[in-house]
Amino acid sequence: SGAVGGAAAIGGVAGAVVFGGILLPVVCGVGLAAVAVGGTGKIGKTTRGAGKGVASAGRGVAGFNKKHRVLGRTYRAGRSAAKGVGNVLHLRKKSTAREPHYPH
């Protein structure tokens, strides 16, 4: 459900911030999803509530992106900027090249 996926996302992001790497954030995400599924009492209820909030926010962001095409535009802008930097560096490299020195 959305609550479980949201809880997994919370655990994964928190694990990435605290531990870094790949394995431990995945373990944290799976652990928090397990708490959302099987947790009873206040902890399970809080985890499911937070997961629902994150899932709802994710749906809102996805809808915004679909309407305004933010990711595609950001990708194209980044690609264009990288190409421009590459062109500048290539020109600079050409302009600083020296003629070969031939001893007499």
mmCIF file of C-alpha atoms in Angstrom:
data_model
loop_
_atom_site.group_PDB
_atom_site.id
_atom_site.type_symbol
_atom_site.label_atom_id
_atom_site.label_comp_id
_atom_site.label_asym_id
_atom_site.label_seq_id
_atom_site.Cartn_x
_atom_site.Cartn_y
_atom_site.Cartn_z
ATOM 1 C CA SER A 1 0.000 0.000 0.000
ATOM 2 C CA GLY A 2 0.993 3.647 -0.117
ATOM 3 C CA ALA A 3 1.710 3.664 3.604
ATOM 4 C CA VAL A 4 4.187 0.793 3.321
ATOM 5 C CA GLY A 5 5.951 2.265 0.283
ATOM 6 C CA GLY A 6 6.125 5.662 1.957
ATOM 7 C CA ALA A 7 7.557 4.112 5.118
ATOM 8 C CA ALA A 8 10.152 2.273 3.036
ATOM 9 C CA ALA A 9 11.110 5.558 1.373
ATOM 10 C CA ILE A 10 11.487 7.258 4.754
ATOM 11 C CA GLY A 11 13.687 4.426 6.015
ATOM 12 C CA GLY A 12 15.796 4.420 2.856
ATOM 13 C CA VAL A 13 16.410 8.163 2.899
ATOM 14 C CA ALA A 14 17.133 8.181 6.627
ATOM 15 C CA GLY A 15 19.522 5.259 6.185
ATOM 16 C CA ALA A 16 21.295 7.037 3.333
ATOM 17 C CA VAL A 17 21.712 10.197 5.392
ATOM 18 C CA VAL A 18 22.941 8.380 8.492
ATOM 19 C CA PHE A 19 24.969 5.527 6.990
ATOM 20 C CA GLY A 20 25.586 6.300 3.313
ATOM 21 C CA GLY A 21 26.290 3.578 0.830
ATOM 22 C CA ILE A 22 23.617 1.315 -0.602
ATOM 23 C CA LEU A 23 23.133 -1.727 1.612
ATOM 24 C CA LEU A 24 22.281 -0.099 4.939
ATOM 25 C CA PRO A 25 19.740 2.343 3.468
ATOM 26 C CA VAL A 26 17.988 -0.609 1.798
ATOM 27 C CA VAL A 27 17.969 -2.486 5.105
ATOM 28 C CA CYS A 28 16.526 0.582 6.854
ATOM 29 C CA GLY A 29 13.835 0.942 4.194
ATOM 30 C CA VAL A 30 12.842 -2.716 4.447
ATOM 31 C CA GLY A 31 12.856 -2.501 8.230
ATOM 32 C CA LEU A 32 10.579 0.514 8.365
ATOM 33 C CA ALA A 33 8.257 -1.075 5.786
ATOM 34 C CA ALA A 34 8.067 -4.158 8.018
ATOM 35 C CA VAL A 35 7.141 -1.968 10.977
ATOM 36 C CA ALA A 36 4.419 -0.328 8.872
ATOM 37 C CA VAL A 37 3.012 -3.724 7.902
ATOM 38 C CA GLY A 38 3.228 -5.558 11.194
ATOM 39 C CA GLY A 39 3.662 -2.869 13.785
ATOM 40 C CA THR A 40 1.001 -2.615 16.422
ATOM 41 C CA GLY A 41 0.342 0.198 18.806
ATOM 42 C CA LYS A 42 1.647 3.727 18.529
ATOM 43 C CA ILE A 43 4.814 2.880 16.616
ATOM 44 C CA GLY A 44 3.007 0.999 13.844
ATOM 45 C CA LYS A 45 0.283 3.638 13.645
ATOM 46 C CA THR A 46 2.829 6.476 13.490
ATOM 47 C CA THR A 47 4.901 4.680 10.849
ATOM 48 C CA ARG A 48 1.833 4.038 8.691
ATOM 49 C CA GLY A 49 0.724 7.670 9.092
ATOM 50 C CA ALA A 50 4.138 8.988 8.082
ATOM 51 C CA GLY A 51 4.226 6.541 5.166
ATOM 52 C CA LYS A 52 0.818 7.726 3.963
ATOM 53 C CA GLY A 53 2.013 11.336 4.132
ATOM 54 C CA VAL A 54 5.124 10.591 2.081
ATOM 55 C CA ALA A 55 3.107 8.578 -0.456
ATOM 56 C CA SER A 56 0.639 11.433 -0.807
ATOM 57 C CA ALA A 57 3.455 13.941 -1.278
ATOM 58 C CA GLY A 58 5.026 11.656 -3.890
ATOM 59 C CA ARG A 59 1.772 11.502 -5.828
ATOM 60 C CA GLY A 60 1.551 15.301 -5.691
ATOM 61 C CA VAL A 61 5.099 15.694 -6.986
ATOM 62 C CA ALA A 62 4.452 13.145 -9.752
ATOM 63 C CA GLY A 63 1.323 15.031 -10.794
ATOM 64 C CA PHE A 64 3.175 18.340 -10.797
ATOM 65 C CA ASN A 65 5.966 16.829 -12.895
ATOM 66 C CA LYS A 66 3.476 15.322 -15.338
ATOM 67 C CA LYS A 67 1.761 18.685 -15.770
ATOM 68 C CA HIS A 68 4.905 20.844 -16.010
ATOM 69 C CA ARG A 69 7.468 18.303 -17.333
ATOM 70 C CA VAL A 70 10.046 19.394 -14.742
ATOM 71 C CA LEU A 71 12.315 16.341 -14.986
ATOM 72 C CA GLY A 72 12.535 16.422 -18.777
ATOM 73 C CA ARG A 73 13.276 20.129 -18.817
ATOM 74 C CA THR A 74 15.870 19.797 -16.071
ATOM 75 C CA TYR A 75 17.541 16.945 -17.938
ATOM 76 C CA ARG A 76 17.692 18.919 -21.196
ATOM 77 C CA ALA A 77 19.043 22.015 -19.423
ATOM 78 C CA GLY A 78 21.751 19.977 -17.692
ATOM 79 C CA ARG A 79 22.712 18.256 -20.930
ATOM 80 C CA SER A 80 22.925 21.603 -22.720
ATOM 81 C CA ALA A 81 25.037 23.117 -19.935
ATOM 82 C CA ALA A 82 27.403 20.136 -19.945
ATOM 83 C CA LYS A 83 27.770 20.397 -23.717
ATOM 84 C CA GLY A 84 28.544 24.116 -23.411
ATOM 85 C CA VAL A 85 31.185 23.505 -20.748
ATOM 86 C CA GLY A 86 32.695 20.773 -22.894
ATOM 87 C CA ASN A 87 32.882 23.150 -25.863
ATOM 88 C CA VAL A 88 34.534 25.849 -23.757
ATOM 89 C CA LEU A 89 37.101 23.427 -22.370
ATOM 90 C CA HIS A 90 37.803 22.062 -25.839
ATOM 91 C CA LEU A 91 38.366 25.581 -27.221
ATOM 92 C CA ARG A 92 40.598 26.506 -24.295
ATOM 93 C CA LYS A 93 42.648 23.368 -24.807
ATOM 94 C CA LYS A 94 43.098 24.196 -28.505
ATOM 95 C CA SER A 95 44.059 27.821 -27.833
ATOM 96 C CA THR A 96 46.742 26.950 -25.281
ATOM 97 C CA ALA A 97 48.407 24.351 -27.494
ATOM 98 C CA ARG A 98 51.962 25.255 -28.433
ATOM 99 C CA GLU A 99 53.716 24.733 -31.674
ATOM 100 C CA PRO A 100 56.193 21.868 -31.534
ATOM 101 C CA HIS A 101 59.742 22.870 -30.701
ATOM 102 C CA TYR A 102 62.386 21.594 -33.082
ATOM 103 C CA PRO A 103 65.983 21.887 -31.874
ATOM 104 C CA HIS A 104 68.501 23.366 -34.326
#
